[in-house]
Amino acid sequence: MQVLDTTTMSVLGTTPLAGFALDIAYVDDSPVTPQTGWYWNPAEGGRGFFLEQQDQFLFMAGFHYDTPGNAIWFVGQGPTSNASFASPMYMFQNGQTLTGAYVAPQAASSPGNLVLDFLTPATTRMTWPGGTVALERLAFSGATGVVPAQAGAPESGWWWYAQESGRGFSLEFQGDALFATGYMYAANGLPIWYVTTGRMTTPRSYTGTWLEFRGGQAMGAPYQPNQRVSPDPGPVSFEFSDARNGTVTLPDGRRVPITRLDF
């Protein structure tokens, strides 16, 4: 038996959800091990899904938009079995902003459940309240496909600061490039995400700009391209001391230590 522990739940909020316990028996019978990284549907750009599997457990997030066009995110977690993954779509609100003081987030209403059926380690079919969507790994280094990270690069996956749980960063390294998203909360309390991508300055350092988007495709709605919000939220830099530890510098100059999330 495997129980979702308080450390794992703290990345979703600050404590386990009230009255929530996950107690799932599983058998290591999955013939497909999902690859860690960004997934998308090339015909529906502007939204994406970040997946990481550790042992038999998968932790994912979807970065997309609500019907009014606000950028929102959800997370899901659970075991994979027979190349399939199922989870509620957990949402949170009223947490820490990009440069604000720490505030513990609160659980919000879930929009429903989702299922991922993996066809290969790099392709999956997602069924959620919006229907069924085919997803594949995103290649962003400029190569013709997904390539391994350069020598000396940090680990791709979920990163966080344990003392400020409820927000975090999904980082993937391909070749000498980084694609990163910060998931957190807007000043009005709604979940929001920011993205940055570009070439690494060195294998363990990156400097770029947080970008914000809105007006993109909502769950179950026809495709529409997103729009970049101006002005940008500000600069960002990542510096890593080793494969699993680093620092993110936020637009206000605050340096926040981050580590790999073990779930």
Short mmCIF file of C-alpha atoms in Angstrom, two decimals:
data_model
loop_
_atom_site.label_atom_id
_atom_site.label_comp_id
_atom_site.label_asym_id
_atom_site.label_seq_id
_atom_site.Cartn_x
_atom_site.Cartn_y
_atom_site.Cartn_z
CA MET A 1 0.00 0.00 0.00
CA GLN A 2 1.17 3.51 -0.73
CA VAL A 3 -0.14 6.61 1.03
CA LEU A 4 0.31 10.15 -0.26
CA ASP A 5 2.39 11.70 2.51
CA THR A 6 2.35 15.18 4.00
CA THR A 7 5.58 16.18 2.29
CA THR A 8 4.11 15.43 -1.12
CA MET A 9 0.84 17.21 -0.37
CA SER A 10 2.71 20.28 0.86
CA VAL A 11 3.82 21.14 -2.65
CA LEU A 12 0.15 21.30 -3.59
CA GLY A 13 -0.80 23.36 -0.55
CA THR A 14 0.81 23.62 2.85
CA THR A 15 -0.88 20.71 4.57
CA PRO A 16 -2.77 17.65 3.35
CA LEU A 17 -6.19 18.56 2.02
CA ALA A 18 -8.77 18.50 4.77
CA GLY A 19 -10.32 15.07 4.97
CA PHE A 20 -8.21 13.81 2.08
CA ALA A 21 -6.11 10.67 2.10
CA LEU A 22 -4.89 8.69 -0.88
CA ASP A 23 -4.42 4.99 -0.17
CA ILE A 24 -3.86 3.11 -3.39
CA ALA A 25 -2.51 -0.38 -3.91
CA TYR A 26 -0.41 -0.73 -7.03
CA VAL A 27 1.67 -3.28 -8.85
CA ASP A 28 4.68 -2.39 -10.95
CA ASP A 29 3.05 -3.67 -14.15
CA SER A 30 3.27 -0.65 -16.41
CA PRO A 31 5.00 -1.50 -19.71
CA VAL A 32 5.50 2.21 -20.46
CA THR A 33 7.50 4.61 -18.29
CA PRO A 34 6.48 8.19 -19.17
CA GLN A 35 9.35 10.54 -19.96
CA THR A 36 9.81 13.59 -17.76
CA GLY A 37 9.16 16.84 -19.58
CA TRP A 38 6.76 19.12 -21.39
CA TYR A 39 3.86 17.69 -23.39
CA TRP A 40 1.57 19.49 -25.80
CA ASN A 41 -0.66 19.15 -28.81
CA PRO A 42 1.09 20.92 -31.73
CA ALA A 43 -2.31 21.91 -33.16
CA GLU A 44 -3.25 23.62 -29.89
CA GLY A 45 -0.23 25.69 -28.92
CA GLY A 46 -0.30 28.06 -25.99
CA ARG A 47 -1.04 25.53 -23.29
CA GLY A 48 1.09 22.67 -21.98
CA PHE A 49 1.40 19.88 -19.46
CA PHE A 50 4.45 18.98 -17.40
CA LEU A 51 4.90 15.36 -16.31
CA GLU A 52 7.43 13.62 -14.10
CA GLN A 53 7.40 10.04 -12.89
CA GLN A 54 9.38 8.83 -9.86
CA ASP A 55 9.20 5.09 -9.24
CA GLN A 56 5.56 4.24 -10.05
CA PHE A 57 4.16 7.67 -9.13
CA LEU A 58 3.51 10.52 -11.53
CA PHE A 59 3.15 14.22 -10.66
CA MET A 60 1.77 16.47 -13.38
CA ALA A 61 0.38 19.95 -13.94
CA GLY A 62 -1.64 21.52 -16.70
CA PHE A 63 -0.98 25.14 -17.65
CA HIS A 64 -3.95 26.50 -19.56
CA TYR A 65 -6.78 29.09 -19.37
CA ASP A 66 -10.23 29.52 -17.91
CA THR A 67 -13.24 30.67 -19.94
CA PRO A 68 -12.62 34.40 -19.26
CA GLY A 69 -9.06 33.95 -20.56
CA ASN A 70 -7.09 33.96 -17.30
CA ALA A 71 -3.99 31.75 -17.14
CA ILE A 72 -4.70 28.98 -14.60
CA TRP A 73 -3.13 25.67 -13.58
CA PHE A 74 -4.06 22.40 -11.94
CA VAL A 75 -2.04 19.51 -10.57
CA GLY A 76 -2.56 15.78 -10.34
CA GLN A 77 -0.70 12.91 -8.73
CA GLY A 78 -0.96 9.17 -8.39
CA PRO A 79 0.42 5.82 -9.49
CA THR A 80 0.76 4.66 -13.08
CA SER A 81 -0.44 1.17 -13.85
CA ASN A 82 -0.69 -0.62 -17.20
CA ALA A 83 0.51 2.57 -18.94
CA SER A 84 -2.36 4.56 -17.43
CA PHE A 85 -2.64 7.34 -14.87
CA ALA A 86 -5.75 8.75 -13.20
CA SER A 87 -6.14 11.64 -10.76
CA PRO A 88 -8.47 14.39 -9.64
CA MET A 89 -7.53 17.81 -10.99
CA TYR A 90 -6.51 19.72 -7.86
CA MET A 91 -6.71 23.51 -7.89
CA PHE A 92 -5.62 26.09 -5.33
CA GLN A 93 -6.07 29.82 -4.74
CA ASN A 94 -5.04 32.78 -2.58
CA GLY A 95 -1.40 31.74 -2.28
CA GLN A 96 1.94 33.47 -2.75
CA THR A 97 2.43 35.84 -5.66
CA LEU A 98 5.58 36.15 -7.77
CA THR A 99 7.23 38.72 -5.49
CA GLY A 100 4.86 38.80 -2.52
CA ALA A 101 5.30 37.60 1.04
CA TYR A 102 4.54 33.98 1.74
CA VAL A 103 0.85 33.13 2.05
CA ALA A 104 -0.44 29.60 2.45
CA PRO A 105 -2.77 28.71 -0.43
CA GLN A 106 -6.22 27.27 -0.04
CA ALA A 107 -7.82 24.37 -1.86
CA ALA A 108 -10.30 25.39 -4.57
CA SER A 109 -13.04 23.42 -6.30
CA SER A 110 -11.82 20.70 -8.63
CA PRO A 111 -13.01 20.86 -12.24
CA GLY A 112 -13.08 17.05 -12.38
CA ASN A 113 -10.83 14.08 -13.03
CA LEU A 114 -8.38 13.18 -15.77
CA VAL A 115 -6.84 10.03 -17.23
CA LEU A 116 -3.60 9.69 -19.18
CA ASP A 117 -3.19 6.64 -21.40
CA PHE A 118 0.42 6.38 -22.55
CA LEU A 119 0.92 5.05 -26.06
CA THR A 120 4.72 5.36 -25.90
CA PRO A 121 7.07 6.92 -23.31
CA ALA A 122 6.71 10.26 -25.16
CA THR A 123 3.06 10.23 -26.28
CA THR A 124 -0.17 10.05 -24.35
CA ARG A 125 -3.91 10.48 -24.72
CA MET A 126 -5.45 12.74 -22.06
CA THR A 127 -9.12 12.44 -21.17
CA TRP A 128 -10.42 15.25 -18.96
CA PRO A 129 -13.67 17.18 -18.55
CA GLY A 130 -12.90 18.94 -21.82
CA GLY A 131 -12.81 15.74 -23.88
CA THR A 132 -9.85 13.75 -25.21
CA VAL A 133 -6.59 15.35 -26.36
CA ALA A 134 -3.51 13.74 -27.92
CA LEU A 135 -0.26 14.96 -26.34
CA GLU A 136 3.39 14.47 -27.26
CA ARG A 137 6.78 15.60 -25.92
CA LEU A 138 7.70 19.17 -26.78
CA ALA A 139 11.07 19.69 -28.48
CA PHE A 140 12.36 23.21 -27.78
CA SER A 141 16.15 23.19 -28.17
CA GLY A 142 16.08 23.87 -31.90
CA ALA A 143 16.93 20.27 -32.76
CA THR A 144 14.60 18.17 -34.90
CA GLY A 145 13.39 16.29 -31.83
CA VAL A 146 13.79 16.00 -28.08
CA VAL A 147 17.50 15.75 -27.22
CA PRO A 148 19.30 14.99 -23.94
CA ALA A 149 20.46 17.88 -21.77
CA GLN A 150 24.06 19.01 -22.16
CA ALA A 151 26.70 17.61 -19.82
CA GLY A 152 26.59 19.18 -16.37
CA ALA A 153 22.97 20.34 -16.61
CA PRO A 154 20.66 20.04 -13.58
CA GLU A 155 17.91 17.43 -13.43
CA SER A 156 14.68 18.08 -15.28
CA GLY A 157 11.60 17.88 -13.09
CA TRP A 158 9.72 19.65 -10.32
CA TRP A 159 11.60 22.15 -8.15
CA TRP A 160 10.45 24.06 -5.06
CA TYR A 161 11.35 25.87 -1.85
CA ALA A 162 10.02 23.75 0.99
CA GLN A 163 9.47 26.74 3.29
CA GLU A 164 7.20 28.38 0.70
CA SER A 165 5.11 25.46 -0.42
CA GLY A 166 2.12 25.94 -2.65
CA ARG A 167 4.12 27.33 -5.57
CA GLY A 168 6.96 25.84 -7.55
CA PHE A 169 8.81 25.53 -10.83
CA SER A 170 8.79 22.96 -13.61
CA LEU A 171 12.18 22.89 -15.31
CA GLU A 172 13.23 20.92 -18.36
CA PHE A 173 16.65 20.97 -19.98
CA GLN A 174 17.20 19.93 -23.60
CA GLY A 175 20.61 20.42 -25.18
CA ASP A 176 21.79 23.84 -23.96
CA ALA A 177 18.23 25.20 -23.59
CA LEU A 178 15.81 25.59 -20.68
CA PHE A 179 12.02 25.70 -20.70
CA ALA A 180 10.63 26.67 -17.28
CA THR A 181 7.30 27.61 -15.77
CA GLY A 182 6.57 29.12 -12.38
CA TYR A 183 3.17 28.19 -10.96
CA MET A 184 1.82 30.49 -8.25
CA TYR A 185 -0.97 33.04 -7.68
CA ALA A 186 -2.05 36.43 -9.01
CA ALA A 187 -2.82 39.45 -6.83
CA ASN A 188 -6.53 38.60 -7.05
CA GLY A 189 -5.86 35.15 -5.60
CA LEU A 190 -6.40 33.15 -8.78
CA PRO A 191 -3.77 30.62 -9.82
CA ILE A 192 -1.41 31.98 -12.47
CA TRP A 193 1.71 30.82 -14.29
CA TYR A 194 4.68 32.46 -15.95
CA VAL A 195 7.05 30.94 -18.49
CA THR A 196 10.63 31.54 -19.61
CA THR A 197 12.73 29.76 -22.21
CA GLY A 198 16.05 30.22 -23.94
CA ARG A 199 19.70 29.19 -24.05
CA MET A 200 21.62 28.50 -20.86
CA THR A 201 24.52 30.88 -20.18
CA THR A 202 26.48 27.91 -18.81
CA PRO A 203 25.33 24.35 -18.11
CA ARG A 204 24.23 25.55 -14.66
CA SER A 205 23.07 29.12 -15.18
CA TYR A 206 20.26 30.85 -17.07
CA THR A 207 19.12 34.46 -17.41
CA GLY A 208 15.89 35.42 -19.09
CA THR A 209 12.51 37.10 -18.70
CA TRP A 210 9.28 35.83 -17.23
CA LEU A 211 6.50 35.94 -19.84
CA GLU A 212 2.79 36.04 -19.11
CA PHE A 213 -0.03 35.02 -21.45
CA ARG A 214 -3.81 35.17 -21.40
CA GLY A 215 -6.80 34.61 -23.68
CA GLY A 216 -5.79 31.11 -24.76
CA GLN A 217 -7.79 27.94 -25.19
CA ALA A 218 -10.04 26.95 -22.30
CA MET A 219 -10.73 23.35 -21.38
CA GLY A 220 -13.21 21.85 -23.84
CA ALA A 221 -13.37 25.04 -25.94
CA PRO A 222 -12.37 25.47 -29.59
CA TYR A 223 -8.73 26.36 -30.16
CA GLN A 224 -7.72 29.99 -29.96
CA PRO A 225 -4.17 31.36 -29.72
CA ASN A 226 -3.06 33.04 -26.52
CA GLN A 227 -1.87 36.61 -26.22
CA ARG A 228 1.26 37.90 -24.53
CA VAL A 229 0.61 40.26 -21.64
CA SER A 230 2.58 43.51 -21.58
CA PRO A 231 4.59 44.60 -19.71
CA ASP A 232 6.40 41.38 -18.86
CA PRO A 233 6.42 40.34 -15.17
CA GLY A 234 10.18 40.94 -15.04
CA PRO A 235 13.58 39.24 -15.22
CA VAL A 236 14.45 35.81 -13.88
CA SER A 237 17.67 33.89 -13.42
CA PHE A 238 18.47 30.37 -12.28
CA GLU A 239 21.81 29.35 -10.83
CA PHE A 240 22.54 25.75 -9.83
CA SER A 241 25.22 24.49 -7.46
CA ASP A 242 24.68 20.89 -8.51
CA ALA A 243 22.13 18.70 -10.26
CA ARG A 244 19.52 19.01 -7.50
CA ASN A 245 20.07 22.39 -5.80
CA GLY A 246 19.94 25.95 -7.03
CA THR A 247 18.64 29.48 -6.64
CA VAL A 248 16.04 31.45 -8.54
CA THR A 249 16.28 35.24 -8.58
CA LEU A 250 12.86 36.89 -8.81
CA PRO A 251 12.02 40.25 -10.47
CA ASP A 252 12.35 42.12 -7.17
CA GLY A 253 15.90 40.79 -6.71
CA ARG A 254 15.01 38.25 -4.04
CA ARG A 255 17.03 35.05 -4.27
CA VAL A 256 15.06 31.92 -3.37
CA PRO A 257 16.76 28.55 -2.82
CA ILE A 258 15.13 25.72 -4.75
CA THR A 259 15.64 21.97 -4.68
CA ARG A 260 14.31 18.99 -6.56
CA LEU A 261 10.97 17.76 -5.28
CA ASP A 262 10.97 14.11 -4.21
CA PHE A 263 7.43 12.78 -4.21
#
